[in-house]
Coordinates of C-alpha atoms in Angstrom, one line a residue:
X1 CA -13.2 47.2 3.9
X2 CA -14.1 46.3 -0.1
X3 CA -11.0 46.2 -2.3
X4 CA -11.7 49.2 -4.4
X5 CA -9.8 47.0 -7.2
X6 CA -12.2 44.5 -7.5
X7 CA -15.0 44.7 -9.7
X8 CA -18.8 44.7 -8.5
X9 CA -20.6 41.7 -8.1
X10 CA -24.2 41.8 -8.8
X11 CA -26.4 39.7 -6.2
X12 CA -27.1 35.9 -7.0
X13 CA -24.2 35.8 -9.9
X14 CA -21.5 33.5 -8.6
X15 CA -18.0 33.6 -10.2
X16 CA -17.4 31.4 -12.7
X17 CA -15.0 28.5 -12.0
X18 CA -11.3 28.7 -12.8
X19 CA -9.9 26.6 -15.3
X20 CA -7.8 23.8 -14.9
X21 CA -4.1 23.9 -14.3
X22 CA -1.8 22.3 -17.0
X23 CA -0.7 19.9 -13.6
X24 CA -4.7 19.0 -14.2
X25 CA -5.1 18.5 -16.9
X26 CA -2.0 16.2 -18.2
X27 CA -3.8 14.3 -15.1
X28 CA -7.1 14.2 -16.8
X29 CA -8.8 10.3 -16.5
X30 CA -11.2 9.1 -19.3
X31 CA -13.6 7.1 -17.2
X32 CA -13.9 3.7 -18.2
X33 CA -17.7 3.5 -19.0
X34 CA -16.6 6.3 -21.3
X35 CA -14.4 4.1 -23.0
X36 CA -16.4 1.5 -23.0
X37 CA -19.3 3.1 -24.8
X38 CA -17.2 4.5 -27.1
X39 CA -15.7 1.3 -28.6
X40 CA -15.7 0.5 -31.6
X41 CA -16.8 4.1 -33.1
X42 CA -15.1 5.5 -35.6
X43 CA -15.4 8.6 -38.1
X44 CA -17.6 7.6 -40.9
X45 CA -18.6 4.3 -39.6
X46 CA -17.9 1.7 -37.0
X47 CA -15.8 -1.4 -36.4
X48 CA -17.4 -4.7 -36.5
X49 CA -17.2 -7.2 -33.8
X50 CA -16.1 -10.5 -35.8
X51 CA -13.9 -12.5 -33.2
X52 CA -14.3 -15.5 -30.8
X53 CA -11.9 -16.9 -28.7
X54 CA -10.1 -19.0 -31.2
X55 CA -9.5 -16.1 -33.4
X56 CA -8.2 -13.7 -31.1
X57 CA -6.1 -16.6 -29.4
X58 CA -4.3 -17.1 -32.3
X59 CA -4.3 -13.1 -33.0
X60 CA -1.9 -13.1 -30.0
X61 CA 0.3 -16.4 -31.7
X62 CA 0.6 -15.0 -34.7
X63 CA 1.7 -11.6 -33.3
X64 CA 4.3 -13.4 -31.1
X65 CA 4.9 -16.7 -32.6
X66 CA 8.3 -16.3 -34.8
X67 CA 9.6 -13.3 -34.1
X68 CA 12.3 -14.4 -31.4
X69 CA 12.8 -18.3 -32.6
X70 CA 12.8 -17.8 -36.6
X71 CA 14.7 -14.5 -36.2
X72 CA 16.2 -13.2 -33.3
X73 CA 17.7 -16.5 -31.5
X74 CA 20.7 -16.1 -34.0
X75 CA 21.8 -12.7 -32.1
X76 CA 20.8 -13.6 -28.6
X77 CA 22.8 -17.7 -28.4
X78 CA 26.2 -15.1 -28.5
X79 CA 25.2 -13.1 -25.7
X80 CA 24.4 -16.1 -23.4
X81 CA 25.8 -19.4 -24.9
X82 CA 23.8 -22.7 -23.8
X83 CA 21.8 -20.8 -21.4
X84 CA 19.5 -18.9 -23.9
X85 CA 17.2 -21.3 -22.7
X86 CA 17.1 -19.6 -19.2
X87 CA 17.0 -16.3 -21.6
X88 CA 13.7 -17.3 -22.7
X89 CA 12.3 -18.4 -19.2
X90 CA 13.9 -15.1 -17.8
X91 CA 11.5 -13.6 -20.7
X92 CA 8.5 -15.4 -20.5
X93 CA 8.0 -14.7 -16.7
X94 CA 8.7 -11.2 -17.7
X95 CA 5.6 -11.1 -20.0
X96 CA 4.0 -13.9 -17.6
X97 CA 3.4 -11.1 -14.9
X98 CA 2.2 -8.7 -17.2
X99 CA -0.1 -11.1 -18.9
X100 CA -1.9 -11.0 -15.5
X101 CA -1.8 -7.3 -15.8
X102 CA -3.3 -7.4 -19.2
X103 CA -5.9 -10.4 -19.0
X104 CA -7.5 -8.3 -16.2
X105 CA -7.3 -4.9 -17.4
X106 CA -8.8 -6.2 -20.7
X107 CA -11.4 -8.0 -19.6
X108 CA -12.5 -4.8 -17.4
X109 CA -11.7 -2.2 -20.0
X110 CA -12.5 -4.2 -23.5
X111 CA -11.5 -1.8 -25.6
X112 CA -9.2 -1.3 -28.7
X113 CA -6.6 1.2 -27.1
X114 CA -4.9 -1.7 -25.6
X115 CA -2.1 -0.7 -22.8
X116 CA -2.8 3.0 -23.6
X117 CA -6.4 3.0 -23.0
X118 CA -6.1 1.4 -19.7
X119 CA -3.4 3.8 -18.4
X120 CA -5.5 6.9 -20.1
X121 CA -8.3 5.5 -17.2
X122 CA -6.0 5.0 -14.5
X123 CA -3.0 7.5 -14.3
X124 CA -4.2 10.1 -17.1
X125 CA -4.0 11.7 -20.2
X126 CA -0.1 12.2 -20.0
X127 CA 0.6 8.9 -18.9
X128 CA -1.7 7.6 -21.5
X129 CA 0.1 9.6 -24.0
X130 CA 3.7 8.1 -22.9
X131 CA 1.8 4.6 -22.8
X132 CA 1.0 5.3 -26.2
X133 CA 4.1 6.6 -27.6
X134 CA 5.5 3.1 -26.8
X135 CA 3.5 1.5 -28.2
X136 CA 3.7 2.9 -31.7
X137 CA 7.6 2.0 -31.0
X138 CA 6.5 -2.0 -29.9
X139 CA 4.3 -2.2 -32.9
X140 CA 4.9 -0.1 -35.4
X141 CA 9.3 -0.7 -35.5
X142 CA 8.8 -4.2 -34.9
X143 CA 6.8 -4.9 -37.8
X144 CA 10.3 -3.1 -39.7
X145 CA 12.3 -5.9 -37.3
X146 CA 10.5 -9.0 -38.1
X147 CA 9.7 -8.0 -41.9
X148 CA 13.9 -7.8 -41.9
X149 CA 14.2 -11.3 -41.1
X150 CA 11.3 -12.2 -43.6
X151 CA 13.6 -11.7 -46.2
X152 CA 16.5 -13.5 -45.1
X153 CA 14.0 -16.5 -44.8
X154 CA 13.1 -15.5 -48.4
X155 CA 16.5 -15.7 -49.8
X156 CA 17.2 -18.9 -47.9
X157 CA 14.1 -20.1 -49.7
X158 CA 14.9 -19.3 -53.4
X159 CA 18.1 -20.8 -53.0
X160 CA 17.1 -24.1 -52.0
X161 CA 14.5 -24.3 -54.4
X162 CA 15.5 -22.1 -58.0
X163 CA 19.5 -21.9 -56.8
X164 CA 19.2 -17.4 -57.0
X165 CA 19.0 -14.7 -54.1
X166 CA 17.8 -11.5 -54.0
X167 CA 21.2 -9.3 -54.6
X168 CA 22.4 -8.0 -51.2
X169 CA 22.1 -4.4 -52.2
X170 CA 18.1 -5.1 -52.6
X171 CA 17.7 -7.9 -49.3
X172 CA 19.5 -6.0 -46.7
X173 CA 19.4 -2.3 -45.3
X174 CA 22.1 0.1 -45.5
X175 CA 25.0 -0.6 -42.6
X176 CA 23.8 -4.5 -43.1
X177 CA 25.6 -4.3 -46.8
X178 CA 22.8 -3.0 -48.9
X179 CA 20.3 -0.2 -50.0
X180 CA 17.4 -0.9 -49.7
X181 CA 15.4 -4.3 -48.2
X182 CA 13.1 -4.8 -51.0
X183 CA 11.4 -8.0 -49.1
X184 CA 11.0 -6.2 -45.9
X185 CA 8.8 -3.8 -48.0
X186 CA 6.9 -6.4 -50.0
X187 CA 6.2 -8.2 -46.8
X188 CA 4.5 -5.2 -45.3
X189 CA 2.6 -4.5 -48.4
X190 CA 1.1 -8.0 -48.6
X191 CA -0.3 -7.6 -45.0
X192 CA -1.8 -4.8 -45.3
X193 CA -3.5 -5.9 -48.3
X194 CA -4.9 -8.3 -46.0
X195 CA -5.8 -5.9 -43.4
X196 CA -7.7 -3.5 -45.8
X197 CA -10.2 -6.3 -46.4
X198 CA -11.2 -6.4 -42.7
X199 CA -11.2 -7.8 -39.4
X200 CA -12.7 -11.1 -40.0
X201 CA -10.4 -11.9 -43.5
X202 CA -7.7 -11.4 -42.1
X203 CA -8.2 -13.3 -38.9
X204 CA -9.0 -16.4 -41.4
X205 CA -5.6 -15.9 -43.5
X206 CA -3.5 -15.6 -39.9
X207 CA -5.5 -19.0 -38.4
X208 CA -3.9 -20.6 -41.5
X209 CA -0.3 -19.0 -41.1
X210 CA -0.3 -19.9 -37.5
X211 CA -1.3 -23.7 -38.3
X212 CA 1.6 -23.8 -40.3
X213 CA 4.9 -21.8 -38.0
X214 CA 3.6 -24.3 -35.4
X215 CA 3.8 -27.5 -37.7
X216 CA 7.3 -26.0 -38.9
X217 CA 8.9 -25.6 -35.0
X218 CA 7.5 -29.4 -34.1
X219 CA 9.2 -30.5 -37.6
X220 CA 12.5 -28.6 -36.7
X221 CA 12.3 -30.2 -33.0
X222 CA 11.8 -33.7 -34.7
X223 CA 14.9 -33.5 -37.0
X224 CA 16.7 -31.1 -34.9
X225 CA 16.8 -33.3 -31.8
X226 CA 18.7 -35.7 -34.0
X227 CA 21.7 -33.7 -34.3
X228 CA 21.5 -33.2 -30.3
X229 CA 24.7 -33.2 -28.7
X230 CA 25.5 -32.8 -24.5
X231 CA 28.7 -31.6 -24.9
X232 CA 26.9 -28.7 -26.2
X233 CA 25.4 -27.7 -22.8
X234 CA 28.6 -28.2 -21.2
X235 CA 29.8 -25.0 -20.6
X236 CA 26.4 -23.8 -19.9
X237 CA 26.6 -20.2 -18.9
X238 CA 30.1 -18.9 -20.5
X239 CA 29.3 -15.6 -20.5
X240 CA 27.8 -15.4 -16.6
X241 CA 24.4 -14.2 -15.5
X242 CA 25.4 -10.5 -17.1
X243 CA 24.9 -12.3 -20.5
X244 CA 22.2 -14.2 -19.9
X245 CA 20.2 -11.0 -18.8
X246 CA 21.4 -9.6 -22.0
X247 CA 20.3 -12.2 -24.0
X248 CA 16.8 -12.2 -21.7
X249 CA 16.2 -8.2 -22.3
X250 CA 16.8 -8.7 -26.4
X251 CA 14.5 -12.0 -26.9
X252 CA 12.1 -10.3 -24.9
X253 CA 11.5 -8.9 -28.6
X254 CA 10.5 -12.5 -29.0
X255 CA 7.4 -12.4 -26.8
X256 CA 6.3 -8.6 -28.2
X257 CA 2.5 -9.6 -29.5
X258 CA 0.9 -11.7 -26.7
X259 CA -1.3 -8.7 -25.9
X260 CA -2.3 -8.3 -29.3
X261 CA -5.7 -9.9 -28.6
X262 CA -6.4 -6.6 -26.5
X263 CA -6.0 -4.4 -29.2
X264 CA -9.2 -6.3 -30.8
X265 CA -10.9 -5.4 -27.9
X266 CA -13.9 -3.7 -30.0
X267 CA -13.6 -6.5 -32.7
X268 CA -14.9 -9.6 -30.4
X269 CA -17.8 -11.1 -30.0
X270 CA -17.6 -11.6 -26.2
X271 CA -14.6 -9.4 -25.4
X272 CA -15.1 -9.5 -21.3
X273 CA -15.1 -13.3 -21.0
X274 CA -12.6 -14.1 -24.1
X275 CA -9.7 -11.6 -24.3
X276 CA -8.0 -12.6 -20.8
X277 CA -8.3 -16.5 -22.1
X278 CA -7.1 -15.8 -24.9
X279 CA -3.8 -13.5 -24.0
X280 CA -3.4 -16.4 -20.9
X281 CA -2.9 -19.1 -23.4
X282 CA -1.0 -17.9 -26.0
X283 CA 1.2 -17.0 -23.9
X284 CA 1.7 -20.7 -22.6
X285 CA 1.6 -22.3 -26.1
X286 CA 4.5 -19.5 -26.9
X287 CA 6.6 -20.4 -24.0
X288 CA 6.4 -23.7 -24.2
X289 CA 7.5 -23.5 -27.6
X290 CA 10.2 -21.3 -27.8
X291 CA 11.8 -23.2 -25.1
X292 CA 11.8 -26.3 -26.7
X293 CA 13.2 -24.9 -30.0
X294 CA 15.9 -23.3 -28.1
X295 CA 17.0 -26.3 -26.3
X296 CA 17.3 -28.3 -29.2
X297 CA 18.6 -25.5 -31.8
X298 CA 21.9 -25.2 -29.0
X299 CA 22.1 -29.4 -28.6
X300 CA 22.3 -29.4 -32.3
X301 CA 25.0 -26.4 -32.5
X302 CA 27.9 -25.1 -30.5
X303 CA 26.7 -21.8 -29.3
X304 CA 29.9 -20.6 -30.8
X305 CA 29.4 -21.7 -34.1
X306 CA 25.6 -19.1 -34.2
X307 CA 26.5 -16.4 -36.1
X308 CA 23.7 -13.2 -36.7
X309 CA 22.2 -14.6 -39.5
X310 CA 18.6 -14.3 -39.4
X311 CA 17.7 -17.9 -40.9
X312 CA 19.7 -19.7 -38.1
X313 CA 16.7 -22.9 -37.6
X314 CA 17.2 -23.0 -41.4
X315 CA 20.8 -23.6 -41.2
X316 CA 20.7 -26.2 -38.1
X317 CA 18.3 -28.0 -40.5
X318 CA 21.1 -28.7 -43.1
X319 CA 23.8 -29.0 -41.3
X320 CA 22.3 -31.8 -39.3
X321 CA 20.7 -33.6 -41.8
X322 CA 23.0 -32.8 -44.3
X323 CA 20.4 -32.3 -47.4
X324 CA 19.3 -29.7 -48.8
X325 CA 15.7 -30.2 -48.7
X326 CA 14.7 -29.8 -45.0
X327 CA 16.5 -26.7 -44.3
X328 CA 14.5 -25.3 -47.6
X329 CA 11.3 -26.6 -46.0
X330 CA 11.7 -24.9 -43.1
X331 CA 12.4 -21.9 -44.7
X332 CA 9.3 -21.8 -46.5
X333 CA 7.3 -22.4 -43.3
X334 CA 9.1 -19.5 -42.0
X335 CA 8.2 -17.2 -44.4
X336 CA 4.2 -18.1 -44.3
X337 CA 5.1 -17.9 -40.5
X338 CA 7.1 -14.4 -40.2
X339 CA 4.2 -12.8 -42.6
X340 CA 1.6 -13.7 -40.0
X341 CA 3.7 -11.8 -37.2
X342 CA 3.6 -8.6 -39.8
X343 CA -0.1 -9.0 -40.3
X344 CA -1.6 -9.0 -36.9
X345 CA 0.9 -7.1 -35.6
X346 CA 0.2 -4.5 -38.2
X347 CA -3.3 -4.7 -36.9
X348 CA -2.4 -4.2 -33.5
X349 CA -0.5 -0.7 -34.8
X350 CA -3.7 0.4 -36.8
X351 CA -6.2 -0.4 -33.7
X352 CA -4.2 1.6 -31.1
X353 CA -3.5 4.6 -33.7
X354 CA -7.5 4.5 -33.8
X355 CA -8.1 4.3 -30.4
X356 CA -6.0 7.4 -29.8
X357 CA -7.4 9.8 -32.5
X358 CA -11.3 9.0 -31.2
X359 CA -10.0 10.7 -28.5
X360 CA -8.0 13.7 -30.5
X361 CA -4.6 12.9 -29.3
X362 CA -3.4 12.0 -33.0
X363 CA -5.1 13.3 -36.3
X364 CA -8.4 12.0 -37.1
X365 CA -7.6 10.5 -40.3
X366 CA -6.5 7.2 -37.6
X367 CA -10.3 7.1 -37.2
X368 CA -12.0 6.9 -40.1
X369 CA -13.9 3.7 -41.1
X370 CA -14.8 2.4 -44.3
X371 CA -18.7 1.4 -44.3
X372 CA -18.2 -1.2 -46.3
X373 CA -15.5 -3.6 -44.8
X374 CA -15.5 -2.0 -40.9
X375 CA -11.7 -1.0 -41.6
X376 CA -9.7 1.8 -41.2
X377 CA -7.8 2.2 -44.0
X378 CA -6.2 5.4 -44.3
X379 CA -4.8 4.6 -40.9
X380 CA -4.2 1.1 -42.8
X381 CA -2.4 2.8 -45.7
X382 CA -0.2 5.4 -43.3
X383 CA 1.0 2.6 -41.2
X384 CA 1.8 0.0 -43.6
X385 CA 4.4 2.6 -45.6
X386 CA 5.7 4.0 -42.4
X387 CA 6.8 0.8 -41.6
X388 CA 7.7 -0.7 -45.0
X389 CA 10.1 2.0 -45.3
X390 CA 11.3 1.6 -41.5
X391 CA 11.8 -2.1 -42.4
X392 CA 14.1 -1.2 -45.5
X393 CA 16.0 1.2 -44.2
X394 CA 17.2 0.3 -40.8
X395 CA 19.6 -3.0 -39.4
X396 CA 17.5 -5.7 -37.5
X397 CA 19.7 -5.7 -34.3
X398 CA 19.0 -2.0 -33.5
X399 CA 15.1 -2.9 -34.4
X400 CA 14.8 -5.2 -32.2
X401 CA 16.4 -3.7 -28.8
X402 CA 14.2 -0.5 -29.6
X403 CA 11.1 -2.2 -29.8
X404 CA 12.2 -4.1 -26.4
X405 CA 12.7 -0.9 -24.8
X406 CA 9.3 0.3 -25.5
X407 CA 7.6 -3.0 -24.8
X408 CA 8.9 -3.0 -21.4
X409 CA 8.2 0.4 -20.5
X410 CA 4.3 0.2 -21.7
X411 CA 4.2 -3.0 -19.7
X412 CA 5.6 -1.8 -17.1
X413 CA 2.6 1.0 -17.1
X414 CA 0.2 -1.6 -17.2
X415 CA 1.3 -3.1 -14.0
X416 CA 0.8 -0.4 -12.3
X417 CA -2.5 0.2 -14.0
X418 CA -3.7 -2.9 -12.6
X419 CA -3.2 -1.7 -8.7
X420 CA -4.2 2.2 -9.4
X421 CA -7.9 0.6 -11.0
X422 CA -8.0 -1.7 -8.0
X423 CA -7.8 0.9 -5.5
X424 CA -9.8 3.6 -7.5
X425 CA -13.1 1.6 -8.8
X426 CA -13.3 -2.0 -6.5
X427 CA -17.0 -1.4 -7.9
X428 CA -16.3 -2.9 -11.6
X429 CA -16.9 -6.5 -13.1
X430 CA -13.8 -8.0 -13.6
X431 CA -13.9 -11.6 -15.0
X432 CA -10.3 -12.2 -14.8
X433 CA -8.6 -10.8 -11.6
X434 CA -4.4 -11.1 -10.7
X435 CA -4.0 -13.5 -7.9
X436 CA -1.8 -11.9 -5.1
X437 CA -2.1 -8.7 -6.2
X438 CA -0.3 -6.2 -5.8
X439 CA 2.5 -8.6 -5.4
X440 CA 2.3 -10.0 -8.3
X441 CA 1.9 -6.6 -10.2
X442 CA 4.6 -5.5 -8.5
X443 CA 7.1 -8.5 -9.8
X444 CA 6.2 -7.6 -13.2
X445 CA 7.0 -4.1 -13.1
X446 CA 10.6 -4.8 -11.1
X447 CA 10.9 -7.4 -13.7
X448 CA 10.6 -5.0 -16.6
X449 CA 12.9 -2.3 -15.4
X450 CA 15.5 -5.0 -14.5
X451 CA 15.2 -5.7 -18.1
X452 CA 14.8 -2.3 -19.1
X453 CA 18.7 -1.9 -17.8
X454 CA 20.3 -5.0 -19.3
X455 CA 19.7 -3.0 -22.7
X456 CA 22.8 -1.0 -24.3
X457 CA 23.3 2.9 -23.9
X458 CA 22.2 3.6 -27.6
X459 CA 19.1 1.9 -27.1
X460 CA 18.3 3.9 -24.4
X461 CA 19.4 7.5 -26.3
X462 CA 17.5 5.8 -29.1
X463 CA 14.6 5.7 -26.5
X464 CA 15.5 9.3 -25.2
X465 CA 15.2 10.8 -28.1
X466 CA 11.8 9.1 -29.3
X467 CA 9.9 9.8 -26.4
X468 CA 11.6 13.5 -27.1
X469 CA 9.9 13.3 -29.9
X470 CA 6.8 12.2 -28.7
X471 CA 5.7 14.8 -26.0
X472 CA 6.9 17.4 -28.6
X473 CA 4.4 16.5 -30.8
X474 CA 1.7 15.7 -27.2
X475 CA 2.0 19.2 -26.9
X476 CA 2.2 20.9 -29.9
X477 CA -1.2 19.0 -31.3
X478 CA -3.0 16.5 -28.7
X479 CA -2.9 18.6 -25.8
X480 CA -5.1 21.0 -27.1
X481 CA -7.0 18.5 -29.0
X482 CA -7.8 16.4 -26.5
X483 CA -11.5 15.2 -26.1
X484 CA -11.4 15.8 -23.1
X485 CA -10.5 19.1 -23.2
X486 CA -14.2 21.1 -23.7
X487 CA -15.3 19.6 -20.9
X488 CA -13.2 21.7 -18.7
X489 CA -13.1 24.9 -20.4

């Protein structure tokens, strides 16, 4: 019998196919010759592939280089006394293991979408939004974080050389004692004047910036090492492994920026063959240094005696050589050295923003290109006052943890990435592949959630209420925006 309900069907016309289910298309893949093609296009004009190895190598320095040793180690030596130093190792093989991740995915996916665009080809569009969301947090806040401690390097500086500091109510946020961190702001400002000039100008001012934090942490070794002390290490985990994990999940902060080579993924020359080398050692160079500063910062210091000051290296410097001079010197490295961390980790913000509105998830204006220096600089503009603002309105401490939070999380996306793109497309040139995957893989990701819960309750409402946030907005605008949306309507 015909269903007198259904309507007729005239001969050789076939129905046309239903569309997908929202369960479909939150799972909808980008494939990665897609992306590829797509890179470095841009409304209005194109970026401009500037970068070799040695620029994108110390992309990933500069971004990381600093952060944890010139500002955090004054907050984390409480949590875990003498045995910060295993804090950092704890750290490092955290970000060792996603390296891995990294170095592969972004020599198979060169893009500039960074962790984002290799989840948006592996797990889909939802994921990749999620993947994304966190990273705006890693970037974007911890410019605010590491701009905070600019200024207390700042102040430390005018005072050892003109004998003034910058009143509190202007060098410190409010709940820190002040109003309003002018320095964070000004900070943020000067790199993205740099960053409005282009890819290539501002690699060449960060190569120079980088030169100098790593000449200043040698020269604080050098003196430091002097002051050294045993006794110091004597007591050597006070606070048990609980505080040493602690200490681990915040200076984890402290290695955020070792993947900012992949966000220049449509900037380099030879991406492929360069941006695994290039995350792969900075990431040793870092490690190797922040250990060593950390070892001799606590021989030079009871543990005890750290308090949260941002300019702790500054500190040691004139307490152990009693003058003046060195601790000033130090200060002013810091401050080339902290700006460089701002800039290309600014960068890294603007490149991933752009990434994600090519393909419609955020507004378009992320996109645009000026013809005549390759940059986007609306997206430029945008970022850079978000987080100026960010950075002089909000304490460093609760910065920092947030940013960690969101690190880990995007990382620990990646890892999976990694095995998902191994299983689903074998078939593509990889120049950089994981050994002993997925064990490996799977190391980093446990690693990352271990991490994930050393970190307190209000960073994780903090991190609730963010990624709230951000599938509100998924929904209400990139959803429906999504480029790969016509395609399946």
């Amino acid at each position: 019998m015909l269903d007198q309900g259904a309507p007729p069907q005239n001969p050789g016309q076939t129905a046309a196919p239903a569309p997908p289910g929202i369960g479909a298309r939150l799972m909808r893949r980008k494939p990665v010759e897609r992306l590829v093609d797509e890179g470095g296009q841009g409304e209005g004009g194109s970026l401009r592939r500037t970068l070799g190895l040695w620029q994108l190598t110390m992309i990933s320095i500069g971004a990381t280089l600093g952060t944890g040793i010139f500002v955090v180690l004054g907050e984390a030596v409480p949590k875990a006394g003498p045995a910060v130093t295993l804090s950092f190792v704890i750290a490092g093989l955290t970000a060792l293991f996603s390296a891995l991740s990294y170095a592969e995915l972004a020599g198979t996916i060169p893009v500039s979408g960074s962790s984002y665009s290799y989840a948006y080809a592996t797990m889909g569009e939802l994921i990749a939004w999620i993947c994304g969301w966190c990273l705006v947090l890693e970037y974007g806040v911890s410019v605010a974080a590491v701009a905070v401690g600019w200024g207390e390097y700042l102040n430390e500086l005018l005072d050892g050389t003109i004998g003034v500091t910058i009143p509190a109510a202007l060098s410190a946020p409010p709940g820190d004692g002040g109003v309003f961190n002018l320095p964070a702001l000004i900070v943020v400002l000067l790199a993205m004047a740099f960053l409005l000039g282009g890819a290539r100008e501002s690699a060449r001012a960060n190569t120079v910036m980088v030169i100098v934090k790593i000449a200043a942490l040698v020269m604080f070794c050098a003196i430091g090492v002097q002051g050294f002390r045993s006794g110091n290490y004597e007591n050597f985990m006070p606070l048990g492994m609980a505080g040493v994990s602690a200490a681990g999940a915040t200076l984890f902060f402290s290695y955020i920026g070792f993947d900012a080579a992949s966000t220049a993924g449509e900037e380099a020359k030879n991406a492929q063959r360069d941006l695994p080398r290039a995350i792969m050692l900075s990431l040793v160079i870092i490690t190797a240094l922040y250990v060593l500063v950390a070892a001799v910062a606590v021989g030079a210091k009871p543990w005890r005696n750290f308090t949260d000051s941002e300019a702790a290296l500054a500190q040691i410097m004139r307490e152990v050589t009693g003058q003046t001079f060195w601790g000033t010197l130090l200060a002013f490295c810091a401050v080339i050295a902290i700006a460089s961390v701002v800039l290309t980790v600014l960068y890294g913000q603007t490149r991933i923003l752009f990434a994600m509105s090519r393909d419609g998830l955020v507004p378009k204006v992320f996109a645009k290109v000026h013809p005549k220096t390759g940059a986007p600089r609306a997206n430029t503009l945008i970022v850079s006052l978000f987080c100026g603002v960010l950075a002089a309105a909000i304490p460093l401490g609760q910065l920092a943890d947030a940013t960690s939070i969101g690190t880990l999380f995007a990382f620990a996306l990646v890892n999976v990435a990694v095995v998902v793109l191994r299983r689903t497309r074998p078939d593509l040139p990889r120049t950089f592949r994981v050994p002993l995957s997925p064990v490996l893989p799977a190391l980093g990701f446990a690693f990352c959630v271990w991490m994930m819960g050393s970190l307190s309750t209000v960073t994780w409402v903090v991190f609730g209420v963010w990624m709230t946030a951000g599938l509100v907005f998924y929904f209400g605008y990139g959803y429906r925006r999504s480029r790969l949306a016509p395609s399946e309507k």
